[in-house]
Short mmCIF file of C-alpha atoms and ligand atoms in Angstrom, two decimals:
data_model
loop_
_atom_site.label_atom_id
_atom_site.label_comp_id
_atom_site.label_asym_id
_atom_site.label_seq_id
_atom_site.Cartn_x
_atom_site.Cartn_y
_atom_site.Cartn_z
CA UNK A 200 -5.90 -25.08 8.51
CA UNK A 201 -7.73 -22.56 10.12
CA UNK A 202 -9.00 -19.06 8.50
CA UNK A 203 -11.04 -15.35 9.03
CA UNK A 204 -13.77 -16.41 7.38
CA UNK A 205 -16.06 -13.81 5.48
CA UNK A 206 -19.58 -15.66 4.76
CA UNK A 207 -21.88 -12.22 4.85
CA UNK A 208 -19.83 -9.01 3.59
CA UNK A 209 -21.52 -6.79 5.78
CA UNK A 210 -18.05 -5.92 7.66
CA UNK A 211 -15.69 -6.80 9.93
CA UNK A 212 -17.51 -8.34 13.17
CA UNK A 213 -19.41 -11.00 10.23
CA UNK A 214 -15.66 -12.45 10.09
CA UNK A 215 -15.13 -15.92 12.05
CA UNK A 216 -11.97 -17.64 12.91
CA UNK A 217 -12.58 -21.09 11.13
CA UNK A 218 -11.71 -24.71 10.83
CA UNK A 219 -11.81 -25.18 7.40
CA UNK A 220 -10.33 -28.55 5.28
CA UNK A 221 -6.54 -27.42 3.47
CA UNK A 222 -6.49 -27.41 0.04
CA UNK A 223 -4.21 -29.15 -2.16
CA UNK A 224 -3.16 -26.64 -5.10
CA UNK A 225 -4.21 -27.25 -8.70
CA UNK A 226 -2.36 -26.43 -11.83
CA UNK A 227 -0.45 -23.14 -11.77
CA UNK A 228 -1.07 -22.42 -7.91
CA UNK A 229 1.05 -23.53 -4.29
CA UNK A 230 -0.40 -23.90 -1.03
CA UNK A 231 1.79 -22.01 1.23
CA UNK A 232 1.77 -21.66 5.36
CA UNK A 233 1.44 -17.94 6.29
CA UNK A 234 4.33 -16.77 8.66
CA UNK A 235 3.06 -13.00 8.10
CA UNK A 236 0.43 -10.88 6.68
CA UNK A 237 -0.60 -7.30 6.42
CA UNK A 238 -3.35 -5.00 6.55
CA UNK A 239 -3.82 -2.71 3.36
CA UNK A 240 -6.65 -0.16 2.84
CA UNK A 241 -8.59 -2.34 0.38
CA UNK A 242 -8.67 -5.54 2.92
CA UNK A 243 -10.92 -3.10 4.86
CA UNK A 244 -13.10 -2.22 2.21
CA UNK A 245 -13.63 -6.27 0.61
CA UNK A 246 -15.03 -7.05 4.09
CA UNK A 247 -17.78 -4.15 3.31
CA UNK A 248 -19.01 -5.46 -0.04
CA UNK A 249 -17.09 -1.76 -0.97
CA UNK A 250 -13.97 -2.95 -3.04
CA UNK A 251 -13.83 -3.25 -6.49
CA UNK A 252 -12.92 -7.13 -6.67
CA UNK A 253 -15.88 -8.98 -4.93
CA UNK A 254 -14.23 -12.77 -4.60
CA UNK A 255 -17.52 -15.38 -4.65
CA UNK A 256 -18.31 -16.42 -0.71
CA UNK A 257 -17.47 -17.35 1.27
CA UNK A 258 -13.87 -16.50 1.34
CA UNK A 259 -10.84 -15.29 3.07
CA UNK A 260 -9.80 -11.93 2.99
CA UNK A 261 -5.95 -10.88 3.88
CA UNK A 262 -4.44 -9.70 0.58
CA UNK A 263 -0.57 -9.59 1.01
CA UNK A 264 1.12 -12.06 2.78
CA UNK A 265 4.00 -14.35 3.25
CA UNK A 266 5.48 -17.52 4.28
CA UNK A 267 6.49 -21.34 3.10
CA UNK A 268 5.43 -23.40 0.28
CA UNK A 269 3.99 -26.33 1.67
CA UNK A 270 3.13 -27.78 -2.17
CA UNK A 271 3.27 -27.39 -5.58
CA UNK A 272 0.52 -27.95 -8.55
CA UNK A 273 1.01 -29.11 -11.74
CA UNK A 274 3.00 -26.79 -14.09
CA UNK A 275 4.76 -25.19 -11.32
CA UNK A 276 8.50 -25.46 -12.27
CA UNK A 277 9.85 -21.91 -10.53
CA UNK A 278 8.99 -22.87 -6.91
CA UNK A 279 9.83 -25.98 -5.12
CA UNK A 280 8.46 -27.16 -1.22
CA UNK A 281 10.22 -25.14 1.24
CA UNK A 282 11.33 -21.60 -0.48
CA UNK A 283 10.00 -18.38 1.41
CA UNK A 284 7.74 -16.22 -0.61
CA UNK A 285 5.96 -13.09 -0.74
CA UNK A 286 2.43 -12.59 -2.87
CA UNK A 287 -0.10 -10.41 -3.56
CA UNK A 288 -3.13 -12.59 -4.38
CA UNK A 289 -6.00 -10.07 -3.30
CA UNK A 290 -7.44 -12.62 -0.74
CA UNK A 291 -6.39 -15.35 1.47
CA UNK A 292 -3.67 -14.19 4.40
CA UNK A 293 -5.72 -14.00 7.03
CA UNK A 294 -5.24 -17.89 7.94
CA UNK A 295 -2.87 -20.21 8.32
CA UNK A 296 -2.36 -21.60 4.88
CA UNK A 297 -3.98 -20.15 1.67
CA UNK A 298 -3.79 -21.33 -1.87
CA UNK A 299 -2.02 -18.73 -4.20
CA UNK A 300 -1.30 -18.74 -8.01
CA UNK A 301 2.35 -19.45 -8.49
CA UNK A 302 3.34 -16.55 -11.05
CA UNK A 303 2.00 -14.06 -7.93
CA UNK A 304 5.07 -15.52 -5.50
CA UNK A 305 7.92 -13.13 -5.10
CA UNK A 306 10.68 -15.59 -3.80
CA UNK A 307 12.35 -13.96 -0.54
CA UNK A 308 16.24 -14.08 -0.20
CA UNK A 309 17.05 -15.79 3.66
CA UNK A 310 17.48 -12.43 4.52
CA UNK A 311 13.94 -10.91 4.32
CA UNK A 312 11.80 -10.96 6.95
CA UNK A 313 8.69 -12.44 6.73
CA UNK A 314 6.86 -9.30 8.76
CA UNK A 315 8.82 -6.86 5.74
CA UNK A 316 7.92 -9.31 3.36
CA UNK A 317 4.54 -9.43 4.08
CA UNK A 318 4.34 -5.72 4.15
CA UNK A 319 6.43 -4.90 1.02
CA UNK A 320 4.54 -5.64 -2.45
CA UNK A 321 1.58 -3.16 -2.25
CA UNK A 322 3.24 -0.12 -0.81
CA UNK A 323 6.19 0.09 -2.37
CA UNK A 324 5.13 -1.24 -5.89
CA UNK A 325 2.48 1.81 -5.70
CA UNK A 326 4.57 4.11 -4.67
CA UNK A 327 7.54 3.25 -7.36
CA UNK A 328 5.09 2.87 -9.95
CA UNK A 329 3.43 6.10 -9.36
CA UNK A 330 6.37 8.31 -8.66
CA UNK A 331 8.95 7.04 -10.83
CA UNK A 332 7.00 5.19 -13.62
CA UNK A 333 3.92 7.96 -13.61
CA UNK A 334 5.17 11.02 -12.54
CA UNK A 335 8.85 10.87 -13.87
CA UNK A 336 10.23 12.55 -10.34
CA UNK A 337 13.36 14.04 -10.80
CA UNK A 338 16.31 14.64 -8.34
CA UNK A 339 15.94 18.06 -6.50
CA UNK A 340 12.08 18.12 -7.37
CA UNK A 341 9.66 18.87 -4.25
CA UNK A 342 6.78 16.18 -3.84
CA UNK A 343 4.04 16.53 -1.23
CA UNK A 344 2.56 13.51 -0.07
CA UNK A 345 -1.05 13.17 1.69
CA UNK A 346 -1.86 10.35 4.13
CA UNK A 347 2.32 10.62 4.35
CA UNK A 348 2.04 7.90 7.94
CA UNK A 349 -0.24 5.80 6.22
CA UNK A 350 0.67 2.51 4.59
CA UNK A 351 1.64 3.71 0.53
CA UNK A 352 2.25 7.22 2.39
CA UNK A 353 5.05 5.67 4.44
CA UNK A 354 6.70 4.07 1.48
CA UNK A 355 6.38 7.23 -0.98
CA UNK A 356 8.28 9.21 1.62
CA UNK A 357 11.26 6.60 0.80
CA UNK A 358 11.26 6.42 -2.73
CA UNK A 359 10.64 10.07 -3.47
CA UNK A 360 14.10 10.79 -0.58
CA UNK A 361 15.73 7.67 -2.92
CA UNK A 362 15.31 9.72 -5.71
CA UNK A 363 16.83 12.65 -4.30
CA UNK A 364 13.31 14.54 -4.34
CA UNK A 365 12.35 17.27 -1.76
CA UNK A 366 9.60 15.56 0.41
CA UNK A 367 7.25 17.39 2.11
CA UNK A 368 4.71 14.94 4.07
CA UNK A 369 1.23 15.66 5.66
CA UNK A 370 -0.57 13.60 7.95
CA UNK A 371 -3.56 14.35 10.40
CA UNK A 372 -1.35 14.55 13.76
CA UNK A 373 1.68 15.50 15.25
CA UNK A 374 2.29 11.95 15.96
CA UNK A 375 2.10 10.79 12.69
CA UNK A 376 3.97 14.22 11.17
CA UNK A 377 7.04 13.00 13.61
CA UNK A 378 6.23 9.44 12.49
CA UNK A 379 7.17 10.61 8.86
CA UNK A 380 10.60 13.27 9.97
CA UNK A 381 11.90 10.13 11.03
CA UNK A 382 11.18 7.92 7.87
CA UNK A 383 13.20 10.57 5.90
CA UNK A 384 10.69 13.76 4.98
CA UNK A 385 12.08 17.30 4.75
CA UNK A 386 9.22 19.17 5.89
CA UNK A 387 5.71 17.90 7.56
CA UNK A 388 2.49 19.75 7.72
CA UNK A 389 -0.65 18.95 9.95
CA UNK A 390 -3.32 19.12 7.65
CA UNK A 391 -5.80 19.02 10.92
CA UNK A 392 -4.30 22.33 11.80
CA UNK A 393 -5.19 26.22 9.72
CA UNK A 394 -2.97 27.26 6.54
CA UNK A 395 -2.85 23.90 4.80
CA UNK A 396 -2.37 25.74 1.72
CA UNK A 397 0.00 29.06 3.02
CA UNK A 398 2.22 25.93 5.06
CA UNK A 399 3.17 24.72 1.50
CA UNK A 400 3.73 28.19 -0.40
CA UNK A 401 6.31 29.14 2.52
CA UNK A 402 7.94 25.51 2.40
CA UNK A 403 8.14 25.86 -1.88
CA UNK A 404 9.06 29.32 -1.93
CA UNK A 405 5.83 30.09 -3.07
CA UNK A 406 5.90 27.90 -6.09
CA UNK A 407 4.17 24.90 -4.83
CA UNK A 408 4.93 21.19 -5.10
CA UNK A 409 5.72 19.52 -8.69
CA UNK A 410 4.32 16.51 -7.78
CA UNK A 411 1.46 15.84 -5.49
CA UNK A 412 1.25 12.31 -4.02
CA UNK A 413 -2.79 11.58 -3.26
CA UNK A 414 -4.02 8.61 -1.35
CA UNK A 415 -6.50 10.63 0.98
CA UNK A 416 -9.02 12.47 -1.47
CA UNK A 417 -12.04 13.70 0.00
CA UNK A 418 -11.79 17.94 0.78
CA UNK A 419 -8.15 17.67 0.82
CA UNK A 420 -7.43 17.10 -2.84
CA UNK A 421 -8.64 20.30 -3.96
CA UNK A 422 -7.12 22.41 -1.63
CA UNK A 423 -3.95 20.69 -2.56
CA UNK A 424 -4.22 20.82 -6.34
CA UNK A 425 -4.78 24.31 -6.10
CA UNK A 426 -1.15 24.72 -4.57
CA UNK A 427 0.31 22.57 -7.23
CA UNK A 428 3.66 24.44 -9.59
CA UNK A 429 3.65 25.15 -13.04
CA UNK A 430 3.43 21.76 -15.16
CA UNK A 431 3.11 19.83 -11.71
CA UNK A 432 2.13 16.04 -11.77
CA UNK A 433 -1.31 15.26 -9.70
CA UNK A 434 -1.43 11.71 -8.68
CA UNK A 435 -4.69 9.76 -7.81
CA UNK A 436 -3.32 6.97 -5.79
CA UNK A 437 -6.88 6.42 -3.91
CA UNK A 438 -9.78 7.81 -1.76
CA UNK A 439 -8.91 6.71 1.83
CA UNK A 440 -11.01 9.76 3.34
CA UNK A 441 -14.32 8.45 1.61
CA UNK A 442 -15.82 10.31 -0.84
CA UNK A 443 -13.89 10.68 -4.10
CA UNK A 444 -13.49 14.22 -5.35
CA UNK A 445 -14.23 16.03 -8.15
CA UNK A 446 -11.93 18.93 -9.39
CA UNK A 447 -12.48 22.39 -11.51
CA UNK A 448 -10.80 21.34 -14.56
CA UNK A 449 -10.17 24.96 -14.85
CA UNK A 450 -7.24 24.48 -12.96
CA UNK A 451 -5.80 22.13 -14.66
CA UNK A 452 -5.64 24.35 -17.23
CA UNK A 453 -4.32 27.10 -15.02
CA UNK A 454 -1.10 25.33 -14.14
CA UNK A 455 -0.81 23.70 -17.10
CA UNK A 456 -0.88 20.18 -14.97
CA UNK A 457 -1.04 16.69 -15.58
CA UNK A 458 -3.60 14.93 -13.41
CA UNK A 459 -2.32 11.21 -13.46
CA UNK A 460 -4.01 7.97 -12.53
CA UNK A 461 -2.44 5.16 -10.49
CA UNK A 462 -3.44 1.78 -10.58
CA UNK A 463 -0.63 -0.53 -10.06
CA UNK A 464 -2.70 -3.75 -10.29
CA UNK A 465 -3.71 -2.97 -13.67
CA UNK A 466 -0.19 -1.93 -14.84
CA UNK A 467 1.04 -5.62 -13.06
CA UNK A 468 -1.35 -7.18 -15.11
CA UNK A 469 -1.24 -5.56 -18.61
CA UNK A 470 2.88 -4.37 -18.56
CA UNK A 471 3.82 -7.64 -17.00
CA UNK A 472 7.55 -7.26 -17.96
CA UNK A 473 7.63 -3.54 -16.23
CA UNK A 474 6.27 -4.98 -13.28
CA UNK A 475 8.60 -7.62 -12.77
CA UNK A 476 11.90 -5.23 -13.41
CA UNK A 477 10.23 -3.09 -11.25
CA UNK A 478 9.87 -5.60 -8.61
CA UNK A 479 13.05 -6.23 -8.64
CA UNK A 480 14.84 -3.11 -8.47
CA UNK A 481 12.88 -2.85 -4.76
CA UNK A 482 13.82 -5.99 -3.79
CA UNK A 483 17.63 -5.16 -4.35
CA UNK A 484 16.82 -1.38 -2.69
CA UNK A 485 15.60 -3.77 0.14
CA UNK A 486 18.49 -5.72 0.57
CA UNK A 487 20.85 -2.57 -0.16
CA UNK A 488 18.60 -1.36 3.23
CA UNK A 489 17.64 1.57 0.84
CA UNK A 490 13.72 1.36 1.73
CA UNK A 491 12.60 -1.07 4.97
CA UNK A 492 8.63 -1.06 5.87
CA UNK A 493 7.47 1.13 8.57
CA UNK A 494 6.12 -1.49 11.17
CA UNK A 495 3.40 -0.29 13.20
CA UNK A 496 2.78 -3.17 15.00
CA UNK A 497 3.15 -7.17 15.35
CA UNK A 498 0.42 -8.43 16.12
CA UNK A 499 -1.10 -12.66 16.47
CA UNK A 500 -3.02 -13.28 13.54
CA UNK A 501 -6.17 -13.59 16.43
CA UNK A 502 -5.78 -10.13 17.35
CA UNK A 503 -7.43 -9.22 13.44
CA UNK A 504 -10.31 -7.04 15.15
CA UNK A 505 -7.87 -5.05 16.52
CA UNK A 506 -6.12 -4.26 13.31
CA UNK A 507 -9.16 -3.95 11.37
CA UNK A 508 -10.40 -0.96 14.29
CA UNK A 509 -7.12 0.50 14.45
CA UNK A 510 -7.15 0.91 10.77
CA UNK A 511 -11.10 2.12 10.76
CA UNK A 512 -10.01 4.84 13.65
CA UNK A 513 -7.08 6.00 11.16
CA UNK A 514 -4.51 5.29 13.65
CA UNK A 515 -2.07 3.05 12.13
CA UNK A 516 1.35 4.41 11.85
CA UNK A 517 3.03 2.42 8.39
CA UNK A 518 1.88 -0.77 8.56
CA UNK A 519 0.31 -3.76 10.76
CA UNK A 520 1.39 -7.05 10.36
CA UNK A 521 -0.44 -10.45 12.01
CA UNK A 522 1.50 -13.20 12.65
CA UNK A 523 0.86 -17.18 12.96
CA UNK A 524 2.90 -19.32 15.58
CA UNK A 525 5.79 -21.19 14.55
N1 NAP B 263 -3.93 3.16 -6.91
C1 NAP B 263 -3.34 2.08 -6.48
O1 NAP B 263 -2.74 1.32 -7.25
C2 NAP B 263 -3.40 1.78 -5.01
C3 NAP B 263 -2.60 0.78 -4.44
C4 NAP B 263 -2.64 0.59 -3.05
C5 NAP B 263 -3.52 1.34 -2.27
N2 NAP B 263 -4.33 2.27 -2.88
C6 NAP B 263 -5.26 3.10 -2.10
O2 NAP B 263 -4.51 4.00 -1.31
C7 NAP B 263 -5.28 4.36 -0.16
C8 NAP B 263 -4.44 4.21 1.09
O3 NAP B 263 -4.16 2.84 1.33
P1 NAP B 263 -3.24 2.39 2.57
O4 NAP B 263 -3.20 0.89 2.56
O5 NAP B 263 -1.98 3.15 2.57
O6 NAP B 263 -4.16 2.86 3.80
P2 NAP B 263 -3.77 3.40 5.25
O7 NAP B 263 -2.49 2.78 5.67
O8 NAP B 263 -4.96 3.22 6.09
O9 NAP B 263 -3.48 4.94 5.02
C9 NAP B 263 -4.49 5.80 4.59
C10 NAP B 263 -4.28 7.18 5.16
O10 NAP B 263 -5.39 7.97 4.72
C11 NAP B 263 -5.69 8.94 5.69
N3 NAP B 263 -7.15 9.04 5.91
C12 NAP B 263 -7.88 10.15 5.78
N4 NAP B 263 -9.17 9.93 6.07
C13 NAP B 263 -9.27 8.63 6.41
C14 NAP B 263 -10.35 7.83 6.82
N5 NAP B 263 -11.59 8.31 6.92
N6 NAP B 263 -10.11 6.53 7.13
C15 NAP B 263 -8.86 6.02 7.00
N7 NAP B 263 -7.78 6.76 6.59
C16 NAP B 263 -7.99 8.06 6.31
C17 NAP B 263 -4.96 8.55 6.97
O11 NAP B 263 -3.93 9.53 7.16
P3 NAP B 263 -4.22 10.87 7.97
O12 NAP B 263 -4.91 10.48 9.26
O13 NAP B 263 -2.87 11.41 8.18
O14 NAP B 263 -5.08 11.72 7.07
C18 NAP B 263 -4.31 7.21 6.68
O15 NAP B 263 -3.01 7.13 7.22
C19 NAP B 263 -6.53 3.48 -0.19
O16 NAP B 263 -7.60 4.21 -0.74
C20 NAP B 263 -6.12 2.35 -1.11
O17 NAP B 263 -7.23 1.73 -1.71
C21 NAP B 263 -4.27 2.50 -4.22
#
């Protein structure tokens, strides 16, 4: 098999395309061969030594991926050689094969692409977990989203429409404000431009947004908490922008708001049961064509640099996928 390779995690250009030997899966796990994988936020920062998991080196990052079980350990009795699967292991995708536990492997109807597949688990279980679980968004309420191109920004703007919410996205450019009209928001707002905050008073009618959708942080957050309605919902999905903010609890108070944290990794692991329902309701919204990733790009697994500095510049519209060859 051959793998990215991070030995130093001192950022991307340490990575090296290696030979390495394939592993033969122990109890509990499957070795699978990686059709497709995808580039999330945090398989950025693991390369930096500047994620909060920090796997033991050397290792492989590439957290969500998908492809063919090539074997089984012992144990395994819900997988057998040659189903298609999805998982969300935290490391591993960037290769051609990659070990995986088996209770992490979402099995993939013939149907499901291995590019959506790949690019499914982490955005939409986010978004569904922070919208509908967290935030309790109801039909005919308005919901801004932040980073609204970006990877979880992409798939909030389909769950929140799903629900029959008022969406109003906000991205840095025009591109990616046109990017997000098309994937189903009402309204769009370029948060690079003046009147971030009169924008959404005109677009609510002067009431603001009930629930606020936050992957971005950084200046932004305040400036849109101070917009929020009366009893809105504040979510803090994650700190894309950098620096994580800190807010006048004052207004909290003022609006008489929730501030809610997101975590959906944590929730998988401690509400096990809620996950998997959950899980599946978006696998049946996928093959009901309700929600479908927004695919930047295709690219050969080689090309990783490229992703990785397409992702650093912030220009990644949805998602990009690297592929292996058949
Ligand atoms: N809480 C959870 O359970 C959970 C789960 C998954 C991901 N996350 C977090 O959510 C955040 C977004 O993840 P993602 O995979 O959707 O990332 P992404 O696809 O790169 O999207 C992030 C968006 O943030 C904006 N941004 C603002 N400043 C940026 C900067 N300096 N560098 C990069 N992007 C910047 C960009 O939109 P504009 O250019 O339009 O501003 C970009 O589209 C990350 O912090 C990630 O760790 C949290």
């Amino acid at each position: 098999m051959k793998a990215w390779l991070c030995e130093n995690p001192i950022g991307v250009e340490a990575l090296n395309w290696k030979e390495l030997p394939t592993p033969n899966p122990g109890p509990q796990e499957v070795l699978i061969r990686i059709e497709a994988a995808s580039l999330n936020f945090p398989d950025l920062l693991i390369v930096q030594n500047k994620y909060q998991m920090k796997p033991a080196l050397p290792f492989v990052p590439g957290s969500e991926f998908a492809g063919v079980i090539e074997s089984v350990g012992d144990g395994v009795t819900h997988l057998k050689v040659g189903q298609r699967v999805a998982c969300l292991s935290g490391t591993g995708g960037f290769a051609t094969h990659t070990l995986a536990p088996a209770q992490l492997c979402l099995p993939l109807s013939e149907s499901f692409s291995a590019v959506d597949a790949a690019a499914f688990i982490m955005i939409y279980a986010t978004s569904h977990h922070a919208l509908i679980d967290r935030a309790e968004l109801k039909p005919g309420e308005t919901v801004l989203i932040l980073g609204a191109a970006g990877g979880v920004g992409s798939s909030a703007i389909q769950i929140a429409k799903h629900t029959g919410a008022n969406v109003i996205a906000a991205a840095s450019t025009d591109e990616k404000c046109l990017v997000c009209k098309q994937l189903g928001a009402d309204h769009t707002i370029n948060y690079s431009q003046a009147n971030f905050r009169e924008q959404l008073k005109s677009l609510t009618n002067g009431k603001g947004p009930d629930v606020i959708y936050d992957p971005v942080g950084g200046d932004l957050t305040e400036q849109a908490f101070r917009s929020i309605a009366w009893r809105g919902r504040y979510l803090v999905v994650g700190f894309a922008a950098g620096p994580i903010p800190a807010l006048p609890l004052n207004l909290v108070l003022l609006k008489g708001a929730s501030l809610i944290g997101v975590f959906w990794g944590d929730f998988a692991k401690r509400e096990p049961e809620k996950n998997t329902a959950m899980m599946n309701t978006l696998t049946e919204m996928y093959n009901k064509q309700q929600i479908k990733p927004k695919i930047d790009q295709i690219m050969p697994m080689s090309e990783l640099m490229t992703a990785y500095e397409k992702m650093n510049a912030r220009s990644v519209l949805g998602k990009l996928v690297l592929v292996n060859p058949h």
